[in-house]
Short mmCIF file of C-alpha atoms and ligand atoms in Angstrom, two decimals:
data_model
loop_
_atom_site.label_atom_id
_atom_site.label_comp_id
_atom_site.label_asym_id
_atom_site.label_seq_id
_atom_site.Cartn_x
_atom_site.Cartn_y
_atom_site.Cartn_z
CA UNK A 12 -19.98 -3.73 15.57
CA UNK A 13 -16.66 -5.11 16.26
CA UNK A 14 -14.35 -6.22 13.08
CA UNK A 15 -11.58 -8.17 13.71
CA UNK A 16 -8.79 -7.75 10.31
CA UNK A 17 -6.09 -10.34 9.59
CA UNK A 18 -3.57 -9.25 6.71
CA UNK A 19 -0.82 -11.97 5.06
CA UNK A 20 -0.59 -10.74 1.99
CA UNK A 21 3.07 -10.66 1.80
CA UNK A 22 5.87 -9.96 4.31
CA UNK A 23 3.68 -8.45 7.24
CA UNK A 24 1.45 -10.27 9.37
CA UNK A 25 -1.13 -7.78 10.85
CA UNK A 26 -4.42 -7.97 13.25
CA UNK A 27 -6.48 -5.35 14.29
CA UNK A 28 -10.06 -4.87 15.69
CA UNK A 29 -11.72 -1.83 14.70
CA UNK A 30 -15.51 -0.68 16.30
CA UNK A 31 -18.01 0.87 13.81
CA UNK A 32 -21.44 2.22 14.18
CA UNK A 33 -24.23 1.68 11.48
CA UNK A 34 -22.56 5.17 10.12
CA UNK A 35 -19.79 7.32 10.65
CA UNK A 36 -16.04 6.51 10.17
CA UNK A 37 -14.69 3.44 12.03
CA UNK A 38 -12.27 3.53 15.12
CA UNK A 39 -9.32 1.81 15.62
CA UNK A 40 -9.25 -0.15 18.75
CA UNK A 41 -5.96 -1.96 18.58
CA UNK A 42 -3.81 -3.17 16.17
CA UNK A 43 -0.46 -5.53 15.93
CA UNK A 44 2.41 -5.78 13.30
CA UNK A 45 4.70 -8.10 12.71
CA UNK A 46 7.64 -7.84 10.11
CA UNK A 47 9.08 -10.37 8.01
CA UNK A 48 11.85 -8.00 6.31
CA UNK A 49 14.66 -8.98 8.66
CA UNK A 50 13.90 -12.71 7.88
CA UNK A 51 13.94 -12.37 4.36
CA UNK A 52 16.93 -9.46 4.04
CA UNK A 53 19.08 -12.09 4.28
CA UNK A 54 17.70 -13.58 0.49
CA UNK A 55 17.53 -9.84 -1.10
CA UNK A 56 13.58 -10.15 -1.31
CA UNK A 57 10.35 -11.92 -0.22
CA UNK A 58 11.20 -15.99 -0.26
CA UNK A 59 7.17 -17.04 -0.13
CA UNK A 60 7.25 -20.41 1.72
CA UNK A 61 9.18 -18.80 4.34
CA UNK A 62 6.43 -15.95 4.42
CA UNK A 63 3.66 -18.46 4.81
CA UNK A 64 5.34 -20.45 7.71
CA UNK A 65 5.87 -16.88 9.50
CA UNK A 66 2.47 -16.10 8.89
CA UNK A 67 1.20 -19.13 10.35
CA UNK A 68 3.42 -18.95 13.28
CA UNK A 69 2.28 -15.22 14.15
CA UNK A 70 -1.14 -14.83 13.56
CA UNK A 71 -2.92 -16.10 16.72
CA UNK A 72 -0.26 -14.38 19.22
CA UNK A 73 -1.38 -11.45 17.55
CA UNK A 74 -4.41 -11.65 17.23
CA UNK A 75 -4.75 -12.53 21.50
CA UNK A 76 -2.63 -9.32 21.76
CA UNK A 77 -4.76 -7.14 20.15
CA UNK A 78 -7.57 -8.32 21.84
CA UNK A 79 -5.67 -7.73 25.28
CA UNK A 80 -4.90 -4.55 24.56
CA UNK A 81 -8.39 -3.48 23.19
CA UNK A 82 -9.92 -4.92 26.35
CA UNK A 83 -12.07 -7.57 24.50
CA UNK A 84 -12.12 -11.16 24.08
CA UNK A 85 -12.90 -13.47 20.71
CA UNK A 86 -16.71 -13.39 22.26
CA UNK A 87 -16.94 -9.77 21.30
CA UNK A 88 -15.90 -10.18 17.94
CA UNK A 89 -19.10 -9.72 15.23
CA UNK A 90 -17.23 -9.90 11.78
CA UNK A 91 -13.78 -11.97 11.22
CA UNK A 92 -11.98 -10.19 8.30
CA UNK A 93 -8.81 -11.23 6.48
CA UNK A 94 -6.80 -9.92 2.93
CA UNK A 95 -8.74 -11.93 0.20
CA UNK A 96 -5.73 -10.85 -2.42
CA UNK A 97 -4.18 -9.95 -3.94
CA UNK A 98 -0.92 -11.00 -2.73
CA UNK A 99 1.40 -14.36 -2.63
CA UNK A 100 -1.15 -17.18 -2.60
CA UNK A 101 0.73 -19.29 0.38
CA UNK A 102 0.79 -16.07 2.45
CA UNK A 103 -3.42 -15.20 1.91
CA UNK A 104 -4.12 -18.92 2.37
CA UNK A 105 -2.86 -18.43 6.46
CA UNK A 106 -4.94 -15.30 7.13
CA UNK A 107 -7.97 -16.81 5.39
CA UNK A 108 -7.58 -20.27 7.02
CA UNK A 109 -7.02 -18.62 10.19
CA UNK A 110 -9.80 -16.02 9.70
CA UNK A 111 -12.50 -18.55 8.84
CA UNK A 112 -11.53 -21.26 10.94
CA UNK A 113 -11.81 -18.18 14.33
CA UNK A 114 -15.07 -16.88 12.60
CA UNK A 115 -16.53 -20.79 12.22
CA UNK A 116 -15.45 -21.58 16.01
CA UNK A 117 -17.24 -18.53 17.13
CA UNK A 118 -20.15 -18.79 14.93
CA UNK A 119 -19.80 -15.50 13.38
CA UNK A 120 -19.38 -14.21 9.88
CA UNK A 121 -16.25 -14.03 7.51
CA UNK A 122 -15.83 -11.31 5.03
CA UNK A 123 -12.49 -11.50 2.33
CA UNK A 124 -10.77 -8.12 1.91
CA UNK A 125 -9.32 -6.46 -1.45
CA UNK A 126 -5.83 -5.75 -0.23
CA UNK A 127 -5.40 -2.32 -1.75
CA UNK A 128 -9.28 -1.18 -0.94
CA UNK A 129 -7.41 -1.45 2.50
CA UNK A 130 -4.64 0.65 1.37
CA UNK A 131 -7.17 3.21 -0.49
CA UNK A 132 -9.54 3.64 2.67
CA UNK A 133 -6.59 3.37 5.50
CA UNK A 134 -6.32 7.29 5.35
CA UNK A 135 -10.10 6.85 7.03
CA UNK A 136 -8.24 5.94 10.04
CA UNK A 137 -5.97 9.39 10.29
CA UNK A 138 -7.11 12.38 12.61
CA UNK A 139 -8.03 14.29 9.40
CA UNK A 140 -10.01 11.79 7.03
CA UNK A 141 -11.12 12.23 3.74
CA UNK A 142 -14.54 12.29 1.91
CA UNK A 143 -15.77 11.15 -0.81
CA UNK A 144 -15.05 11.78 -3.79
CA UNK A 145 -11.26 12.05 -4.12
CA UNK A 146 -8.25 10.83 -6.45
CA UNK A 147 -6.45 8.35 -5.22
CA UNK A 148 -2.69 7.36 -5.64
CA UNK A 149 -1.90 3.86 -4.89
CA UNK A 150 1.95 3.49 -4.83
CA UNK A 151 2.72 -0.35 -3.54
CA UNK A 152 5.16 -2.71 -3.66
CA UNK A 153 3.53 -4.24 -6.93
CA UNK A 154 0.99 -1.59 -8.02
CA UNK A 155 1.21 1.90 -9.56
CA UNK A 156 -2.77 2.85 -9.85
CA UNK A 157 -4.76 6.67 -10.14
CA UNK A 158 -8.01 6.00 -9.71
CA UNK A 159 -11.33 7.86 -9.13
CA UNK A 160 -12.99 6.91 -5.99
CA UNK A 161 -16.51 7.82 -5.03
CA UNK A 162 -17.39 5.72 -2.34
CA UNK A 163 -16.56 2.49 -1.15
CA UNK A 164 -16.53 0.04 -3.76
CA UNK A 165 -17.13 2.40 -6.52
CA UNK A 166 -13.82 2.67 -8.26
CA UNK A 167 -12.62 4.34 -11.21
CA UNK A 168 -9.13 3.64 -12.71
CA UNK A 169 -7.37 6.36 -14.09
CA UNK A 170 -4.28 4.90 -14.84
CA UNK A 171 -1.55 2.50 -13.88
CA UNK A 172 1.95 1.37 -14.71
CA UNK A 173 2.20 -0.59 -17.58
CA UNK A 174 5.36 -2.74 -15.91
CA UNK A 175 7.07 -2.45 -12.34
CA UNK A 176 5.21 -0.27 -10.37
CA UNK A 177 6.89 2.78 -8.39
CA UNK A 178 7.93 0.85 -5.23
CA UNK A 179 9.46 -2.22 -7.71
CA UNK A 180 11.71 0.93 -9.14
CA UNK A 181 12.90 2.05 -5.50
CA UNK A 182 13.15 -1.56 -5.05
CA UNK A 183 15.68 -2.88 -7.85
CA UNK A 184 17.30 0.46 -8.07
CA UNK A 185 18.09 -0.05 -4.72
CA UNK A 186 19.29 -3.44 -5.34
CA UNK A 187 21.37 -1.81 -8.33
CA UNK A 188 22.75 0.50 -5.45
CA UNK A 189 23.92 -2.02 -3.15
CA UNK A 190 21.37 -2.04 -0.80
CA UNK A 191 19.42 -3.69 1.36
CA UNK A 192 15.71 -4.91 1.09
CA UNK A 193 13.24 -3.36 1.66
CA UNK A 194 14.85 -1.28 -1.08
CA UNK A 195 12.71 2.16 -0.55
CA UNK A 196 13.18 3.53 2.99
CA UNK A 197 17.26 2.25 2.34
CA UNK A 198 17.34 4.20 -1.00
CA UNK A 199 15.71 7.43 0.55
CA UNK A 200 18.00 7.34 3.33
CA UNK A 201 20.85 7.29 0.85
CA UNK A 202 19.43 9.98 -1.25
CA UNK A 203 18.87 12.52 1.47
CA UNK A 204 22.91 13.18 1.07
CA UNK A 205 22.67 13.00 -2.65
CA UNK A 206 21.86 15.97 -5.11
CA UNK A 207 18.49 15.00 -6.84
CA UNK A 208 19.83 16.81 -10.07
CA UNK A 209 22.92 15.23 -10.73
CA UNK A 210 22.39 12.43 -13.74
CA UNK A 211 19.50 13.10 -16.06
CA UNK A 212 17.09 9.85 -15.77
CA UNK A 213 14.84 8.98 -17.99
CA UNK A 214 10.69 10.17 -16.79
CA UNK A 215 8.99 7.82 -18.38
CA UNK A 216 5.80 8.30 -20.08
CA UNK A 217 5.57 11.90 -18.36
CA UNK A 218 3.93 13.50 -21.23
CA UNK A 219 2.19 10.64 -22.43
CA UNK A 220 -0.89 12.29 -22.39
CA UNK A 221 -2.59 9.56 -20.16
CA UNK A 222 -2.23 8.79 -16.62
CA UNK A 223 -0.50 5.40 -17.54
CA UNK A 224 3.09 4.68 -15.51
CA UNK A 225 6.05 3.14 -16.92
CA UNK A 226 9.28 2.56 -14.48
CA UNK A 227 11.17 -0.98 -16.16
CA UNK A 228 13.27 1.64 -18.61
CA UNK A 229 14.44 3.66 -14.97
CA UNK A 230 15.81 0.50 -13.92
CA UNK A 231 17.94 0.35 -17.21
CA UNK A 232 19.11 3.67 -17.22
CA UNK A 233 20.27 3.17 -13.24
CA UNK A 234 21.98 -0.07 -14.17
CA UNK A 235 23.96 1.90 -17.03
CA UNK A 236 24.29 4.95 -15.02
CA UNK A 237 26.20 2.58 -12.27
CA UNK A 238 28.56 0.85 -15.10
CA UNK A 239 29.93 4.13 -16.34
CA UNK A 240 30.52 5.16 -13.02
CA UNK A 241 33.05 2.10 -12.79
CA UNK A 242 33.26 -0.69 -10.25
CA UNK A 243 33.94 1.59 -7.21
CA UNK A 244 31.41 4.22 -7.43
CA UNK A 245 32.13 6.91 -4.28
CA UNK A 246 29.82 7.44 -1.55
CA UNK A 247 29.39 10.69 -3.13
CA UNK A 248 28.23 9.09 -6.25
CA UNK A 249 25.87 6.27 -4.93
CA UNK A 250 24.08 9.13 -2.75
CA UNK A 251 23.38 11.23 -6.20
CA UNK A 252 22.17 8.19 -8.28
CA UNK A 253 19.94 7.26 -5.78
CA UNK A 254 18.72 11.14 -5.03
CA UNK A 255 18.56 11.42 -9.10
CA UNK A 256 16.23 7.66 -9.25
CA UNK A 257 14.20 9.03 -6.49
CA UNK A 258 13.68 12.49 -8.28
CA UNK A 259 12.72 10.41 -11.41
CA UNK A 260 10.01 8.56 -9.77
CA UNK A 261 8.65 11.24 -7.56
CA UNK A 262 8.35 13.52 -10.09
CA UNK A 263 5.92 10.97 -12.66
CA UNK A 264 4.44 10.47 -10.02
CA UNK A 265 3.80 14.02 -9.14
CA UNK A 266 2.61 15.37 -12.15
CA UNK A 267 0.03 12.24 -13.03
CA UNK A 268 -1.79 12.93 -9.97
CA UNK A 269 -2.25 16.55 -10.61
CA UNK A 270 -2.98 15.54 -13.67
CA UNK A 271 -5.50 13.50 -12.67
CA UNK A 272 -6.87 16.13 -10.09
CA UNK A 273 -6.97 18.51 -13.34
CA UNK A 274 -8.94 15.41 -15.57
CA UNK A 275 -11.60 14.93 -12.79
CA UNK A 276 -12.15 18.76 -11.44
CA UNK A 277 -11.66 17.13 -8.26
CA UNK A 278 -10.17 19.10 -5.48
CA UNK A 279 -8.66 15.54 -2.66
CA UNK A 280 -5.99 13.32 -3.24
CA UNK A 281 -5.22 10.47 -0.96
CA UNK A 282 -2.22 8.75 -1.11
CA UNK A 283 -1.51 5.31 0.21
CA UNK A 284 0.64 2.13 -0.19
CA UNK A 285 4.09 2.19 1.18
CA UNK A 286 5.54 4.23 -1.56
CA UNK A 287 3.08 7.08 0.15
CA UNK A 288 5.90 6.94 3.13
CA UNK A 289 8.43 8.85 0.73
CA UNK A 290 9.16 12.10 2.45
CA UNK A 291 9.87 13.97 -0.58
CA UNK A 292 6.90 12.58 -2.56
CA UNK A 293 5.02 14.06 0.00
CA UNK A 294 6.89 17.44 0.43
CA UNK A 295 6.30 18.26 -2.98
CA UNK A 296 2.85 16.60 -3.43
CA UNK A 297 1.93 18.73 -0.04
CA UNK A 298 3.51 22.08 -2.10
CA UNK A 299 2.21 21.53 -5.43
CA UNK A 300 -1.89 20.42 -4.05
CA UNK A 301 -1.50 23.29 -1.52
CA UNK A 302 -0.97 26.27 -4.55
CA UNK A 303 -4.10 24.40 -6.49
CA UNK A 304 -6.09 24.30 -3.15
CA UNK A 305 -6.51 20.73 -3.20
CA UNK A 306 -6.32 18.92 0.30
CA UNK A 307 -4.25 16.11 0.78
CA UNK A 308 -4.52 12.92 2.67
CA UNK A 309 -1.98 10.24 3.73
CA UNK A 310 -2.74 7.54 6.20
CA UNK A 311 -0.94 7.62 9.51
CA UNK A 312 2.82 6.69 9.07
CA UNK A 313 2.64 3.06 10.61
CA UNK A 314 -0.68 2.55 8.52
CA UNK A 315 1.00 3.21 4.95
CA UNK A 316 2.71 -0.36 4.91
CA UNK A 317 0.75 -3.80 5.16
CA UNK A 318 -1.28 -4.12 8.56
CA UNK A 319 -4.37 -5.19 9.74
CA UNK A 320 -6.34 -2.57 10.48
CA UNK A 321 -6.62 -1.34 6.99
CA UNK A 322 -8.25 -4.55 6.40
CA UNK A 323 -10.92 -4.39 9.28
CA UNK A 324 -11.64 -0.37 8.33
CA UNK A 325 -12.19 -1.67 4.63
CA UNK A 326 -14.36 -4.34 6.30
CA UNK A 327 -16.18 -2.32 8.70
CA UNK A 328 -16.85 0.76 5.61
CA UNK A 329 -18.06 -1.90 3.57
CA UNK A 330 -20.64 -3.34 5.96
CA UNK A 331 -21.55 -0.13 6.58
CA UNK A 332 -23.06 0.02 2.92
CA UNK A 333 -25.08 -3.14 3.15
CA UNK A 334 -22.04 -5.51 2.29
CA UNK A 335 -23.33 -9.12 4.58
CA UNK A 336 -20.38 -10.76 5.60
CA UNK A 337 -21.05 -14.65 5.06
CA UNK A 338 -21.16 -17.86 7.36
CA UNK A 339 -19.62 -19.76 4.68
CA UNK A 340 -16.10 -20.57 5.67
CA UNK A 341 -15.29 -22.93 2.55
CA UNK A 342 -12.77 -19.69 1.84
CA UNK A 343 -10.87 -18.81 -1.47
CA UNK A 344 -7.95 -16.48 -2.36
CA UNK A 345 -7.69 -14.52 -5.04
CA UNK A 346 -3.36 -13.88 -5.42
CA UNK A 347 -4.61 -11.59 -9.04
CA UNK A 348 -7.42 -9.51 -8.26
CA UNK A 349 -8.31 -6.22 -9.88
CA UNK A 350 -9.73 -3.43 -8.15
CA UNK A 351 -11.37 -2.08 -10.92
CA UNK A 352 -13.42 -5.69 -10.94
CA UNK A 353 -15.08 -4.33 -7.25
CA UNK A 354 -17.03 -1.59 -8.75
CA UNK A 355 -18.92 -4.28 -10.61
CA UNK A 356 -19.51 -6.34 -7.99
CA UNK A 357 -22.37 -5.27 -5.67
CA UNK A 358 -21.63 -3.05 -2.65
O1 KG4 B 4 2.08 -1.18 0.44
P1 KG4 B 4 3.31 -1.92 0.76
O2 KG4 B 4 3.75 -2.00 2.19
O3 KG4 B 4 3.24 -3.39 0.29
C1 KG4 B 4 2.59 -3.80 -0.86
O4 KG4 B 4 1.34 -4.00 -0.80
O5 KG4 B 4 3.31 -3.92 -1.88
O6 KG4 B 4 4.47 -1.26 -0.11
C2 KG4 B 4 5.80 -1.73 -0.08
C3 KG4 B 4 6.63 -0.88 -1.02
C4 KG4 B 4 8.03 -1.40 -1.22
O7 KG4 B 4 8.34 -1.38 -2.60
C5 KG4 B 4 8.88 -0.43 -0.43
O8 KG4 B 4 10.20 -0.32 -0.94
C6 KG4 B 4 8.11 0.86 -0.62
O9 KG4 B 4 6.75 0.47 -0.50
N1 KG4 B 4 8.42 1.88 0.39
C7 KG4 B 4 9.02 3.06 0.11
C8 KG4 B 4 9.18 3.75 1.34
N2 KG4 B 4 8.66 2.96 2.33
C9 KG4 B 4 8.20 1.83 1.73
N3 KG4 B 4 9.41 3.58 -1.06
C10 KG4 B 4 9.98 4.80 -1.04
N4 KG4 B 4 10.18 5.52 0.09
C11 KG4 B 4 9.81 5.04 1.29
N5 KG4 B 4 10.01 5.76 2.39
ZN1 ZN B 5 0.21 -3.38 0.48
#
């Protein structure tokens, strides 16, 4: 079975086809990426009409190139997949017009994707996967979740962020900082020259007792951390606030998820969403799961942002488990979408 995945949930358009037998985990057989960040650095963040019109522009190149370079045509594609939500509502309405107009042309069925079921299952695609049953930490661009995952579709949440989730922080804290968007990868660089110790921001709801997340307040304290050091901060001072914000969020983030290991018994964490690129989230996630002898997972590097093959494993795992992907191609999009909600919904 051949799955063909088509993300446009936000700033990256991505296509993939991935092959999968009645069992086993799927293989990746090609996938393409293409950014929107330099188009939209030039606003500070993601302008959504612009994303859409990129979208629509990219999709089908991509989608002949991936087929080129997996050696297949359209004719050998079984299931059309595409990023359901959630996500900007312009943006999902490309990849599922696009999806289920390919899928209706070639006669073939449609299936709409959770977005971050892609992220959660992308580590499937890594030389080392996972099995079931592990935590998960989903760190995105706009959610902060711990949840208990059993198999596909059978989701447990743990915990989330109450407000901005953990990329949002490195996002506007980078903003606070002067720097570009996407704010993340720019404020790690900055902090790898900066002492992760030097201003004392706030951790919040660290010993809340829960597994919840709370980041708006480390925004605050950056913002008032930046006016006392003056207009001019030095580049000696930028590098530590952004070191110290990066500590911050690593850290709550660090100790939920072993606390969440320690609440389940369960001995696997996988970590995905971009946030799960951080280098020093995962040197000290590695660290503190290797002295508890719990394995952990990450997807491949150029898998941990948006792309399309997340979307076709997801696919391709769910159809697996009896999931029939549809013939009707009067699609919907669903921009709010819980994840929680799927382990109602029949497998
Ligand atoms: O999963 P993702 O690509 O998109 C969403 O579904 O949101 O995550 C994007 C988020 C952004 O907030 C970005 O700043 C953050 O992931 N990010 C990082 C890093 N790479 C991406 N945050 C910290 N360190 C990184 N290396
Ligand atoms: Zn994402």
């Amino acid at each position: 079975m051949k799955v063909l995945g088509v993300e446009s949930s936000c700033d990256e358009t991505g296509v993939a086809l991935v092959e999968a037998g009645p069992t086993g985990v799927p293989t990746l057989r090609a996938h393409a990426l293409h950014s929107q960040i330099a188009m939209h650095q030039a606003y500070g963040g993601v302008v959504p009409e612009l994303a859409s019109r990129d979208h629509i522009r990219r999709v089908l190149p991509l989608t002949e190139q991936v087929l080129r370079e997996a050696g297949a045509s359209l004719a050998d594609v079984d299931v059309v997949a595409f990023t359901r939500g959630p996500g900007l509502a312009g943006a999902l309405l490309v990849g599922a017009g696009v999806a289920c107009a390919l899928a209706a042309a070639l006669g073939k069925p449609v299936l709409g994707v959770h977005h971050l079921e892609g992220h959660l299952l992308s580590p499937f695609l890594a030389s080392d996967p996972p099995e079931f049953p592990f935590v998960a930490l989903l760190v995105s661009g706009g959610h902060t979740q711990l949840m208990r995952v059993d198999d596909v579709g059978r989701y447990e949440l743990l915990g989330e962020s109450i407000d901005d989730a953990a990329g949002e922080a490195f996002d506007k804290s980078a903003k606070l900082l002067g720097l570009g968007y996407p704010g993340g990868p720019a404020l790690a660089r900055l902090a790898e020259s900066g002492r992760p110790d030097a201003y004392a921001l706030p951790r919040p709801l660290l010993h809340s007792g829960d597994l919840d997340f709370s980041f708006a307040g480390l925004k605050t304290a950056v913002m008032t951390q930046l006016r006392k050091l003056g207009d001019t901060p030095t580049d000696v001072q930028r590098a530590d606030v952004a070191a110290s914000t990066q500590a911050a969020i690593v850290e709550v983030l660090l100790k939920k998820s072993l606390a969440a290991l320690k609440q389940t018994g369960l001995k696997r964490l996988v970590v995905a969403g971009g946030v799960g690129a951080n280098s020093r989230l995962r040197a000290q996630l590695n660290a503190e799961c290797a002295k508890r002898q719990v394995r952990v997972h990450y997807p491949e590097l150029a898998l941990c942002t948006d792309n399309g093959a997340m979307i076709a494993l997801a696919a391709a795992m769910r159809l697996q488990r009896g999931t029939v992907a549809g013939h009707d191609y009067g699609f919907d999009v669903r921009p709010r979408w819980p994840l929680a909600s799927l382990a109602a919904a029949a497998v």
